[in-house]
Tab-separated table of C-alpha atoms in Angstrom:
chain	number	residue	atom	x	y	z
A	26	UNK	CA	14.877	12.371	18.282
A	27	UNK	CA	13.132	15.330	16.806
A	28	UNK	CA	14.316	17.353	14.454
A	29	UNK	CA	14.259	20.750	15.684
A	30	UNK	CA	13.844	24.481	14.026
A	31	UNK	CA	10.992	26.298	13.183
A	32	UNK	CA	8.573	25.009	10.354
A	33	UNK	CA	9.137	26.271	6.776
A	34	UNK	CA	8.009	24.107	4.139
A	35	UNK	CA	10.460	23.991	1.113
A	36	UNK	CA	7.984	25.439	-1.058
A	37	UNK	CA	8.222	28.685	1.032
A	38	UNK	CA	11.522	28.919	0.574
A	39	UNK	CA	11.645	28.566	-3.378
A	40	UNK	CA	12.840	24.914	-3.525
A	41	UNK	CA	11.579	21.637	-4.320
A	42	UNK	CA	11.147	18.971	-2.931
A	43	UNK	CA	11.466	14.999	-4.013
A	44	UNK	CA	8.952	13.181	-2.344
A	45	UNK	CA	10.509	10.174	-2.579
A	46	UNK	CA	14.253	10.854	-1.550
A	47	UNK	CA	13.720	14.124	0.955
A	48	UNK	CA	16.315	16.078	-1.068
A	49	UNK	CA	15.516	19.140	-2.467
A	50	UNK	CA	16.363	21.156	-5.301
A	51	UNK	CA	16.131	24.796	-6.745
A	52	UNK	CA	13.194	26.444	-8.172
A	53	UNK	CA	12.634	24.767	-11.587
A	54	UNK	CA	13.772	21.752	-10.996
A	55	UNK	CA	11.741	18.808	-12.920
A	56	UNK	CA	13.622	15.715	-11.793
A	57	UNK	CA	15.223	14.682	-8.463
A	58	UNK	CA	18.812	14.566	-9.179
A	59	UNK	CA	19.451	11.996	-6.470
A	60	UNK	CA	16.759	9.348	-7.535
A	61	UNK	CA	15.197	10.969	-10.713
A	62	UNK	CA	12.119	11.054	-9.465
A	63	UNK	CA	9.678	13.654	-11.518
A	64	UNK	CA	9.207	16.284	-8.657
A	65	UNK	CA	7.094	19.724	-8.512
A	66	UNK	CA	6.386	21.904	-5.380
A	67	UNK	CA	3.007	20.386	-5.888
A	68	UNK	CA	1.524	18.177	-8.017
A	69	UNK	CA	-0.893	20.436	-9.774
A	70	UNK	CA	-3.227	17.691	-11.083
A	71	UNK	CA	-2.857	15.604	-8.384
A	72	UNK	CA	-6.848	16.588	-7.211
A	73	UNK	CA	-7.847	15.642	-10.715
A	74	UNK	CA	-6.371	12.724	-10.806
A	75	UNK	CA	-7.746	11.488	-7.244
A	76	UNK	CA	-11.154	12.035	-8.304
A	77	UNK	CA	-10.625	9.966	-11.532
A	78	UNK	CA	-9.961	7.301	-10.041
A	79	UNK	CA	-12.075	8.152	-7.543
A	80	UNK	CA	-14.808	7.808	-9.404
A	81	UNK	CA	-13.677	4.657	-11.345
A	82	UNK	CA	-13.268	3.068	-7.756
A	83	UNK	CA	-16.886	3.825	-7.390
A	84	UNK	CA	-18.373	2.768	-10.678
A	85	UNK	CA	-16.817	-0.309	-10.188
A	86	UNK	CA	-17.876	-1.032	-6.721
A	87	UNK	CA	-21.570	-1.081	-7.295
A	88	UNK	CA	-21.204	-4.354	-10.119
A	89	UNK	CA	-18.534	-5.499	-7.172
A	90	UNK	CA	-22.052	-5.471	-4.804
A	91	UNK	CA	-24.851	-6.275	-7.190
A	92	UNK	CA	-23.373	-8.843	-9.016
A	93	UNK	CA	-22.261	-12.589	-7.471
A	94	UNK	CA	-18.866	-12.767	-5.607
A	95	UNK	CA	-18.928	-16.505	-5.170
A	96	UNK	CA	-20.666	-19.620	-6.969
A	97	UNK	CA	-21.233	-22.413	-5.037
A	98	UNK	CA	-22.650	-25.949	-6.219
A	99	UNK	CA	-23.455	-28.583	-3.560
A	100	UNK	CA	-24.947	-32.084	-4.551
A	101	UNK	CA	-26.475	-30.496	-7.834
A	102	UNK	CA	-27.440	-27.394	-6.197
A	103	UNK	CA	-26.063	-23.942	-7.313
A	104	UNK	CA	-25.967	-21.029	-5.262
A	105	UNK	CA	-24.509	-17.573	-6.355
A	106	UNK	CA	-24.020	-15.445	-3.321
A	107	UNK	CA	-23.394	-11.691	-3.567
A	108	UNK	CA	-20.936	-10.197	-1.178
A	109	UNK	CA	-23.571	-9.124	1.306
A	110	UNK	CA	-26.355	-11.858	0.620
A	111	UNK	CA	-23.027	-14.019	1.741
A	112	UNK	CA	-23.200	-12.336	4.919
A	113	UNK	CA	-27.261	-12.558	5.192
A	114	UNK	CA	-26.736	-15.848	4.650
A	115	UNK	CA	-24.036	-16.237	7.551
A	116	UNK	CA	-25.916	-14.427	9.849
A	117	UNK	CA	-29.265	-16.613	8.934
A	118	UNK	CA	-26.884	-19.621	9.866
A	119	UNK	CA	-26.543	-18.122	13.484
A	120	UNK	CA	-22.723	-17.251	12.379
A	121	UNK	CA	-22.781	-13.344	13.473
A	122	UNK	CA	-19.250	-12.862	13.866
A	123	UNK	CA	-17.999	-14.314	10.733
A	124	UNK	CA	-21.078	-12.081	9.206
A	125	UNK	CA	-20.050	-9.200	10.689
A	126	UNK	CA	-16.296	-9.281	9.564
A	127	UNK	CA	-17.586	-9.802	6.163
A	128	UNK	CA	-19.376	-6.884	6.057
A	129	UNK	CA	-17.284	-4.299	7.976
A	130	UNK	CA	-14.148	-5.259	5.870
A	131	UNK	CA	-16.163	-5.734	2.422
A	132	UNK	CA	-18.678	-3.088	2.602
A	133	UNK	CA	-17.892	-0.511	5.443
A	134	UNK	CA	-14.348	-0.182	5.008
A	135	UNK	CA	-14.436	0.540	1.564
A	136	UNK	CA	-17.220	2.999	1.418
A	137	UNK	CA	-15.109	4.428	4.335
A	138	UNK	CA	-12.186	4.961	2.467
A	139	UNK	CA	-14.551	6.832	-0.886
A	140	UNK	CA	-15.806	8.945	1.996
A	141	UNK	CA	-12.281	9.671	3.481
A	142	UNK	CA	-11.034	10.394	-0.069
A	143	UNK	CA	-13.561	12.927	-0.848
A	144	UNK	CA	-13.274	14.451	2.020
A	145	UNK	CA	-9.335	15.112	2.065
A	146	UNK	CA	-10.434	16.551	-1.674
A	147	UNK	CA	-12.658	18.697	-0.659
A	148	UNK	CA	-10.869	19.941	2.352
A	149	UNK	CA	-8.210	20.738	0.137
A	150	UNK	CA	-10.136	23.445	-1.816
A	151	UNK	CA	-12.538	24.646	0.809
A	152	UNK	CA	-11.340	23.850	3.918
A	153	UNK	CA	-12.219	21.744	7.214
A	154	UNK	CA	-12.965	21.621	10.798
A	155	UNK	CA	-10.231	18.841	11.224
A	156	UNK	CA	-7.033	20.001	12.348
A	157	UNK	CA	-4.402	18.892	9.746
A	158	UNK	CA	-2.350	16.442	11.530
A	159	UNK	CA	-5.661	14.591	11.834
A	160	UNK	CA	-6.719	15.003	8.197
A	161	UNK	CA	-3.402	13.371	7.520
A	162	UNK	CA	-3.473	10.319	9.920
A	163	UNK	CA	-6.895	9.952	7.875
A	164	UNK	CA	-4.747	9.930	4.675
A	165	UNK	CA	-1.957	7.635	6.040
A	166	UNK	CA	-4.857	5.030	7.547
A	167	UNK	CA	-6.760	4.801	3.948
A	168	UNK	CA	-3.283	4.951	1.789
A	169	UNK	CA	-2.342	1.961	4.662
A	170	UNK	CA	-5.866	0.002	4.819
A	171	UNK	CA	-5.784	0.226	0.918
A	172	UNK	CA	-4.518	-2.852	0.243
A	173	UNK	CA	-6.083	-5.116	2.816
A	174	UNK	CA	-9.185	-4.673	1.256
A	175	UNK	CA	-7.575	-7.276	-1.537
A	176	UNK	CA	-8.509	-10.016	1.052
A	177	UNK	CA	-11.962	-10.519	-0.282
A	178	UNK	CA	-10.394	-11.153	-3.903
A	179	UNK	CA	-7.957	-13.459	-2.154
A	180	UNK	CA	-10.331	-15.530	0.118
A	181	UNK	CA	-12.503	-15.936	-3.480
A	182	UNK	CA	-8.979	-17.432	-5.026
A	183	UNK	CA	-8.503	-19.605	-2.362
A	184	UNK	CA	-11.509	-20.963	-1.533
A	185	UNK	CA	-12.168	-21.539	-5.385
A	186	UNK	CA	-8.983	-23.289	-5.592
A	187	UNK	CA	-9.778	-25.050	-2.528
A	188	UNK	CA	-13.167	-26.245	-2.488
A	189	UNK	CA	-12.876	-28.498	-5.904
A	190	UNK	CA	-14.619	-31.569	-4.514
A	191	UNK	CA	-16.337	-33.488	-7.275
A	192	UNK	CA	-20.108	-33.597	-7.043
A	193	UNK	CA	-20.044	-32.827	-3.605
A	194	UNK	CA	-18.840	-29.528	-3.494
A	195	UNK	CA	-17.247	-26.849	-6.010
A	196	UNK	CA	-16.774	-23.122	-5.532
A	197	UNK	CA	-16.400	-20.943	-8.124
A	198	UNK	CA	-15.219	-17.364	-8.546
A	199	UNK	CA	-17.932	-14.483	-9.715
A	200	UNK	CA	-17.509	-12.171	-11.835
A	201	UNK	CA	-18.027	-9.198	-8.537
A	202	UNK	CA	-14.564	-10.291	-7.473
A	203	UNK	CA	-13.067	-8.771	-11.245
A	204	UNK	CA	-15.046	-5.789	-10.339
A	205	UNK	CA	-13.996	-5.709	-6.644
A	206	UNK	CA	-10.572	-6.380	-7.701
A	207	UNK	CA	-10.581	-3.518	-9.744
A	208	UNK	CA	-12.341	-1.136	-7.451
A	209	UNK	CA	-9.328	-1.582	-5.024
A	210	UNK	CA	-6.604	-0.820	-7.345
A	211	UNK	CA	-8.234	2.275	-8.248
A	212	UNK	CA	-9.230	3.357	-4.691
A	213	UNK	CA	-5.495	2.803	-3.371
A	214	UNK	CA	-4.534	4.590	-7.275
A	215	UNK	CA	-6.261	7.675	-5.969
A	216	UNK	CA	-4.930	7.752	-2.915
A	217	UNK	CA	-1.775	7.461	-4.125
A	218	UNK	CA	-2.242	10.577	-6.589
A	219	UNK	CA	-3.072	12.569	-3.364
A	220	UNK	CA	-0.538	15.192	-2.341
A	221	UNK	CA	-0.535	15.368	1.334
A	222	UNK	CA	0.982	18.017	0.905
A	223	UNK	CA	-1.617	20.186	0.165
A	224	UNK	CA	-2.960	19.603	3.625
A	225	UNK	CA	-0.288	21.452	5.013
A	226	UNK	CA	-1.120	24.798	2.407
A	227	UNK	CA	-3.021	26.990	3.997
A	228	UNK	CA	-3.161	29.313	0.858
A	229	UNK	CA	-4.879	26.808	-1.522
A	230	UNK	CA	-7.842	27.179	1.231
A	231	UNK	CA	-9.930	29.765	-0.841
A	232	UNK	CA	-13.255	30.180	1.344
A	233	UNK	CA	-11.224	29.701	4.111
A	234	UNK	CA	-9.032	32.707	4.072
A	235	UNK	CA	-12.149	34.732	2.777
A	236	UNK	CA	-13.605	33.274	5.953
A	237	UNK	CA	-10.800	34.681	8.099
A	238	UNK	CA	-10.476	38.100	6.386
A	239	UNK	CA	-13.832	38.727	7.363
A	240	UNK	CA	-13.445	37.438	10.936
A	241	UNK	CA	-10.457	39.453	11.960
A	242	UNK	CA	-10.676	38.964	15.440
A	243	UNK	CA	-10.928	34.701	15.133
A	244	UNK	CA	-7.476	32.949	15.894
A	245	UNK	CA	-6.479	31.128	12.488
B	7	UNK	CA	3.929	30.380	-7.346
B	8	UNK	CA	7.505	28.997	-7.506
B	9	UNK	CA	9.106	31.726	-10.004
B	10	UNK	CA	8.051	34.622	-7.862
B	11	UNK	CA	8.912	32.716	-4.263
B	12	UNK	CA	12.615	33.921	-3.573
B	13	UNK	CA	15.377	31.659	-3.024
B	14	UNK	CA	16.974	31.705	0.363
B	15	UNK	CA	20.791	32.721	-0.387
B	16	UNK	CA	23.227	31.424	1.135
B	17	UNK	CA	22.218	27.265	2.230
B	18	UNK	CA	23.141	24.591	0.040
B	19	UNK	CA	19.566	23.017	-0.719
B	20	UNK	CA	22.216	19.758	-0.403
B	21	UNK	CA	22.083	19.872	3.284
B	22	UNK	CA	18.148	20.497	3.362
B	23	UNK	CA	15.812	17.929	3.011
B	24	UNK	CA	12.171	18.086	2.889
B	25	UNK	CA	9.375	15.909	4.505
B	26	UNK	CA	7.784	13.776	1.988
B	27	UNK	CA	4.045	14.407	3.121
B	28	UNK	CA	4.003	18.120	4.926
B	29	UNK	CA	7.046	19.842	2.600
B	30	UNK	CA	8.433	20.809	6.328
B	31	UNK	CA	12.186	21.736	5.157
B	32	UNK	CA	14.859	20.751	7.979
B	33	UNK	CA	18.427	21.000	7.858
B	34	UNK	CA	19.967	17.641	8.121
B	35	UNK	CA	21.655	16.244	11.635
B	36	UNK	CA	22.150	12.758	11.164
B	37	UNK	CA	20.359	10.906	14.517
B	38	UNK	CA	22.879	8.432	16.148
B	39	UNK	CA	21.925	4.687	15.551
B	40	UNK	CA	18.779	3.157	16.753
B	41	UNK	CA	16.977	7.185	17.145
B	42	UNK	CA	14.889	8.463	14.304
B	43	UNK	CA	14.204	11.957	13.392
B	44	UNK	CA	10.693	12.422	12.939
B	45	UNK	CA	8.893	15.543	11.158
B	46	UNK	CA	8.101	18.038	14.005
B	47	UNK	CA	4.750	18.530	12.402
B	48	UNK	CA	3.778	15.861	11.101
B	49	UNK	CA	5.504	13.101	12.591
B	50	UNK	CA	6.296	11.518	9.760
B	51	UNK	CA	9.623	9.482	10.275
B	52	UNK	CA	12.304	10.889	8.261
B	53	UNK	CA	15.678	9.413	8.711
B	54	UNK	CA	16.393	6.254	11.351
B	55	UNK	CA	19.496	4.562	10.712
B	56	UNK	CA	19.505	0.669	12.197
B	57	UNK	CA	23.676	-0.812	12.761
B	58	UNK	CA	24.049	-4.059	10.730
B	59	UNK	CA	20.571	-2.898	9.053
B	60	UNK	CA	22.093	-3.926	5.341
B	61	UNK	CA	22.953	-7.332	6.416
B	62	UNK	CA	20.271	-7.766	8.061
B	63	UNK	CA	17.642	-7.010	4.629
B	64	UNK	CA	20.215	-9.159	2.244
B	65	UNK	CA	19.340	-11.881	4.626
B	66	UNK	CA	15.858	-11.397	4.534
B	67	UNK	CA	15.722	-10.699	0.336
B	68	UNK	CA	17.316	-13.500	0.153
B	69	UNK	CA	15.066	-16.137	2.300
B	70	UNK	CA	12.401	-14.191	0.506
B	71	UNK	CA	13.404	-15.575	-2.487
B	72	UNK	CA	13.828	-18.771	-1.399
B	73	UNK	CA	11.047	-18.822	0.145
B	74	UNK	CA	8.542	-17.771	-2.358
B	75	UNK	CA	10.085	-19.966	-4.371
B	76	UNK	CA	9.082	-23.215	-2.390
B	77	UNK	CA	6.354	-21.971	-1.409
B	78	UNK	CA	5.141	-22.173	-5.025
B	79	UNK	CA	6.203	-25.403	-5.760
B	80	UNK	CA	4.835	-27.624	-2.235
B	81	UNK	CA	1.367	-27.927	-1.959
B	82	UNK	CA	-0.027	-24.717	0.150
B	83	UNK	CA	-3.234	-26.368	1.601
B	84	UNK	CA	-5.291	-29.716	1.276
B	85	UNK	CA	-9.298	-29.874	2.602
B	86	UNK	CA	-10.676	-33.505	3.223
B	87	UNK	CA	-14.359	-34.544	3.355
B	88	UNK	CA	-15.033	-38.831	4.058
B	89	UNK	CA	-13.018	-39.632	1.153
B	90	UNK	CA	-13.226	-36.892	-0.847
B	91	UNK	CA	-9.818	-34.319	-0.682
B	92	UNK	CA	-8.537	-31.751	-2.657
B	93	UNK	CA	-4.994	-29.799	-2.700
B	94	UNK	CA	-4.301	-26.714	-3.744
B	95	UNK	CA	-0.766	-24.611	-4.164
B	96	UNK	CA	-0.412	-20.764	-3.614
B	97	UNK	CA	-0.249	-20.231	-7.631
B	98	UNK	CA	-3.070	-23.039	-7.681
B	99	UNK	CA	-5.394	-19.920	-5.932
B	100	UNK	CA	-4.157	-17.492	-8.127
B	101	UNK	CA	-5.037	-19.456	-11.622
B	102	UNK	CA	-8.656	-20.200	-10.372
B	103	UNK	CA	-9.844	-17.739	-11.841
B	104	UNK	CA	-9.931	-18.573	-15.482
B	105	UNK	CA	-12.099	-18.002	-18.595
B	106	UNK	CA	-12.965	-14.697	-20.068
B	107	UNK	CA	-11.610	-11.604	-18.016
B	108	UNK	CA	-10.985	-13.763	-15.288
B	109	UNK	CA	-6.988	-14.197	-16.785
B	110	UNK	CA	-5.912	-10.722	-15.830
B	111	UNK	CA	-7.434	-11.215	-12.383
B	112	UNK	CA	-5.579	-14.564	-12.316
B	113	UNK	CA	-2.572	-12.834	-13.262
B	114	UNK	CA	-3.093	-10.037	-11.148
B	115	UNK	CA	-3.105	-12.156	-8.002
B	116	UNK	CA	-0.108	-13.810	-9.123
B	117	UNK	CA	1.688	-11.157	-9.221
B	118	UNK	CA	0.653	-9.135	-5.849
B	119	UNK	CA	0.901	-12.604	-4.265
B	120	UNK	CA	4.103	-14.125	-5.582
B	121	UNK	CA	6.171	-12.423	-8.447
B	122	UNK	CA	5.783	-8.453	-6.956
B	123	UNK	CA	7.370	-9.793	-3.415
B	124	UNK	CA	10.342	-11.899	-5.216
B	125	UNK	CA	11.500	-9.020	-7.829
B	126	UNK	CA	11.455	-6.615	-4.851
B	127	UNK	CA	13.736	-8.765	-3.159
B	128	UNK	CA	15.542	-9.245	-5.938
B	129	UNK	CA	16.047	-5.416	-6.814
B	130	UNK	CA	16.329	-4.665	-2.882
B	131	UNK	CA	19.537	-7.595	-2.831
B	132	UNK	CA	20.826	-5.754	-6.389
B	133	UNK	CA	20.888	-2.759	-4.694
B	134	UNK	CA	22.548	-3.495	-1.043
B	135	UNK	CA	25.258	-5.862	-1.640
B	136	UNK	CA	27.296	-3.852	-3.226
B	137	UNK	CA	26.691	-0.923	-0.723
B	138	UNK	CA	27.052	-3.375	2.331
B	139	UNK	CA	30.132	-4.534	0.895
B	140	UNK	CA	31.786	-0.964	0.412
B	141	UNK	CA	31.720	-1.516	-3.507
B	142	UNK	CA	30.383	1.378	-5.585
B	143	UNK	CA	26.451	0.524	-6.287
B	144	UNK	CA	26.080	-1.301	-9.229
B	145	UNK	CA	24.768	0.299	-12.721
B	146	UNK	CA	21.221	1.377	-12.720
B	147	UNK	CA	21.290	0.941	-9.112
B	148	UNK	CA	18.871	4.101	-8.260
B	149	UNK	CA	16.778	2.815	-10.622
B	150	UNK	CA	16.346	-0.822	-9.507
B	151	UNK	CA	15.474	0.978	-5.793
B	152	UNK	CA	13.201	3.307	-7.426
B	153	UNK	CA	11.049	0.722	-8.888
B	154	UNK	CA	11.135	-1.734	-5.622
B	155	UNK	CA	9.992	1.667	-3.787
B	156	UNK	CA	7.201	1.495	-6.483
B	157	UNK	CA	6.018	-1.864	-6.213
B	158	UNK	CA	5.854	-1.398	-2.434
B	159	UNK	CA	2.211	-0.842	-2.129
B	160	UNK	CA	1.837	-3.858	-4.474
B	161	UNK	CA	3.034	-6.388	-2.532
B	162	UNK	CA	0.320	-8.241	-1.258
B	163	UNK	CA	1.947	-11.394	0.422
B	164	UNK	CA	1.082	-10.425	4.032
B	165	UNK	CA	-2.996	-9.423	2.849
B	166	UNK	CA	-3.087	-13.392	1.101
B	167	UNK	CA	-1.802	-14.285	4.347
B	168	UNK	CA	-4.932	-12.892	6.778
B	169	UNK	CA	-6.951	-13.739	3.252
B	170	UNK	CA	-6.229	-17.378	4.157
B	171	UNK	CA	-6.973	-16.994	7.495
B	172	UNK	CA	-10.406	-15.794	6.591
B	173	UNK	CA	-11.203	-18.782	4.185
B	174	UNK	CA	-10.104	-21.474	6.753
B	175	UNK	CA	-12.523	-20.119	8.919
B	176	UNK	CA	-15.259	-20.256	6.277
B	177	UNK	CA	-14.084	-23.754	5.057
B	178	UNK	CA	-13.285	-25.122	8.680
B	179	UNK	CA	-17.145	-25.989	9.372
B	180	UNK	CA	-17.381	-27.721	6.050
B	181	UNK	CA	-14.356	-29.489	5.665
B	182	UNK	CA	-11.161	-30.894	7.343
B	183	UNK	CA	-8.065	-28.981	6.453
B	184	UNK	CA	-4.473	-30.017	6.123
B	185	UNK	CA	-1.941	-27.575	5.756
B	186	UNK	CA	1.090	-28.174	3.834
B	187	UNK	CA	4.842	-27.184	3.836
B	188	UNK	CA	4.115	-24.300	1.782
B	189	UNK	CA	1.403	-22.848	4.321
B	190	UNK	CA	4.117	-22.481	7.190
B	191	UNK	CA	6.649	-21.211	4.542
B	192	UNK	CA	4.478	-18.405	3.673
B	193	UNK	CA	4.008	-18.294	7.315
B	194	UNK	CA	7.331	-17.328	7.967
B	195	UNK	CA	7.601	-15.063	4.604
B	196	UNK	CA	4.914	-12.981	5.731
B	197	UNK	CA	6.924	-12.124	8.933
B	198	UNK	CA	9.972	-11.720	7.093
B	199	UNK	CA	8.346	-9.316	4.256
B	200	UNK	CA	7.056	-6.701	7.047
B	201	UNK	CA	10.887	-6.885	8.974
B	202	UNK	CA	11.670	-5.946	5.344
B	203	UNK	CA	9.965	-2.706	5.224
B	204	UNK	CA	10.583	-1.702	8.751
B	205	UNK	CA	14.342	-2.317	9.008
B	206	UNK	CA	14.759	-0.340	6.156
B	207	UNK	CA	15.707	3.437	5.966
B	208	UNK	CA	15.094	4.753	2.728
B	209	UNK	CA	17.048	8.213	3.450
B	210	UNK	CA	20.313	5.834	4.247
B	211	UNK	CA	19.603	4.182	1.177
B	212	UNK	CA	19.489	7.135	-1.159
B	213	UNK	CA	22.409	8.366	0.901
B	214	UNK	CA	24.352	5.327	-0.387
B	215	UNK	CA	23.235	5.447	-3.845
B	216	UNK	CA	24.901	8.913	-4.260
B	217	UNK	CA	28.455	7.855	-4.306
């Protein structure tokens, strides 16, 4: 079922909504009465505090790339294997799929989601060629991929833990998996301090409206 | 913005609700069992009530909990090569990362892995039984669902999951591997953890809560 009525948004009509429980409450309002969850028409640093950790999540991903993700020691031999030299290495071994899981899920994925990020920021402020419902199935995919991207700190857990076989073989943890650890947290920490609601506001668009004012004739 | 926007007279803002991502306002109509209403604009699903729904998530907090719980304690996976073997347990991966900076990553993983799912089945059980039951909801109630709403995002049982799936792969052409009763309990938590999240409708919940 679909709820039915014309669109206002809450904000137009002077209230305020809780983000977490639906309710809303009048103008002025700081907490959510029903859950007492801080709320505010919109999070006015919400933009500042994506691109903090924004750019945390980026810092941290370059030592997450350059440095070694995994030791390995076989029969006396020790090999430290950055995240894509791992997947070099793969591929080398004839083992293109595994190699090219590595790599979308380690390295495109989360550049993906910095670029995605951005660009919802950005849009925000100036404005986009994207129609909004699609800017915000962009925002639910990265808030929802987020957390998969833990899988390379995982699989460096396990196979550490795993892998503990005397002389023979031992795997170790490097220190790129604290850095790509940390680089996660703080990607899905900025998507969480987006406000997808601000998609939805046409009048935060600045250059946008200009845009329009001097185009009368263009449909909005 | 919001001192100059006029207030709409005459609604109570108690029978409004907002959407949590697009700020679309509605007016509420409860949809019958088993229908959702979903934002108009956004799609976003709003309110969709599931009969038995309560029962249903104390059942699955509580093999959660139970669950977890062995899981920790039998041994999660063992690899073999000639004589050689090793075993490892879930909090086993977790505490392989030691030394240095290592220990909050250790303890990080430990806690997206195994303590983050348990306390929010913990909090989610704290919370419905007494609202199953017809009982007012215990003290502190809103606040115990506020902070399993929280942790949502945090718990990571179903990513170790795939996570192991990926390192068996890596370690299958190396190794032999022998999975233990803990692999097929986490197995099953894993299912269990995303019926969790999709039987549950938050709105109903808060709903509850405000008796």
């Amino acid at each position: 079922m679909e709820i039915t009525g014309t669109v206002t948004t809450a904000r137009a009509a002077g209230l305020i909504a809780c983000r977490r429980c639906t309710t809303v409450w009048p103008a002025g309002t700081a907490t959510c009465g029903r859950c007492g969850h801080a709320i505010a028409s919109r999070d006015q640093l919400s933009l500042q505090k994506v691109w903090a950790w924004w750019i945390v999540g980026v810092v941290c991903y370059v030592p997450a790339n350059v440095l070694p993700m995994l030791q390995t020691r076989t029969l006396g031999m020790v090999e430290n294997n950055t995240i894509i030299g791992g997947a070099a290495q793969l591929a080398d071994h004839g083992n293109w799929g595994v190699a090219i899981v590595i790599l979308v899920a380690s390295v495109m994925i989360p550049i993906g989601k910095f670029a995605v990020i951005a660009a919802l920021a950005i849009s925000v402020r100036h404005g986009s060629g994207m129609s909004q419902l699609r800017r915000q199935h962009l925002f639910e995919l990265v808030e929802y991929i987020g957390r998969w991207s833990m899988i390379d700190v995982f699989v460096v857990a396990l196979l550490s833990s795993l892998v503990q076989l005397g002389a023979l073989a031992a795997v170790a943890p490097g220190p790129a998996s604290l850095y790509f650890a940390m680089s996660v947290v703080f990607t899905m920490l900025s998507a969480q301090s987006f406000d997808s609601r601000m998609i939805w506001d046409p009048d935060t668009i600045v250059s946008r409206a200009d845009r329009l004012r001097r185009l009368p004739g263009q449909p909005g | 913005m919001s001192q100059s926007a006029p207030i709409i007279p005459g609604p109570d803002p108690a029978d409004l609700i907002a959407c949590p991502r697009c700020d679309a306002l509605y007016r509420v109509s409860e949809p019958a069992r088993g229908e959702r209403a979903v934002c108009a604009r956004c799609h976003t699903v709003l309110i969709a009530p599931r009969r038995g729904a309560g029962l249903q998530l104390i059942a699955v907090a509580l093999t959660v909990v139970i669950l977890v719980i062995s899981a920790t304690i039998f041994p999660f996976l063992t690899i073999r090569v000639g004589n050689a073997w090793h075993s490892s347990s879930i909090l086993g991966a977790a505490l392989s990362f030691h030394g240095g900076p290592f220990v909050f990553l250790a303890l990080a993983v430990a806690a997206l892995i195994v303590f983050v799912p348990v306390l929010r089945a913990l909090l989610m059980l704290y919370v419905l039984i007494p609202l199953v039951w017809d009982r007012p909801p215990a003290t502190g109630a809103r606040r115990a669902f506020r902070l399993s709403e929280d942790l949502r995002p945090w718990s990571m049982a179903e990513v170790f999951a795939i996570g192991c799936a990926v390192a068996l792969v890596k370690v299958a052409d190396l190794a032999d591997v022998d999975f233990g009763p803990a692999f097929w309990m986490f197995a099953v938590l894993v299912v269990l953890v995303v019926a969790q999240d999709t039987f549950m409708c938050r709105y109903s919940v808060w709903k509850s809560l405000e008796r």
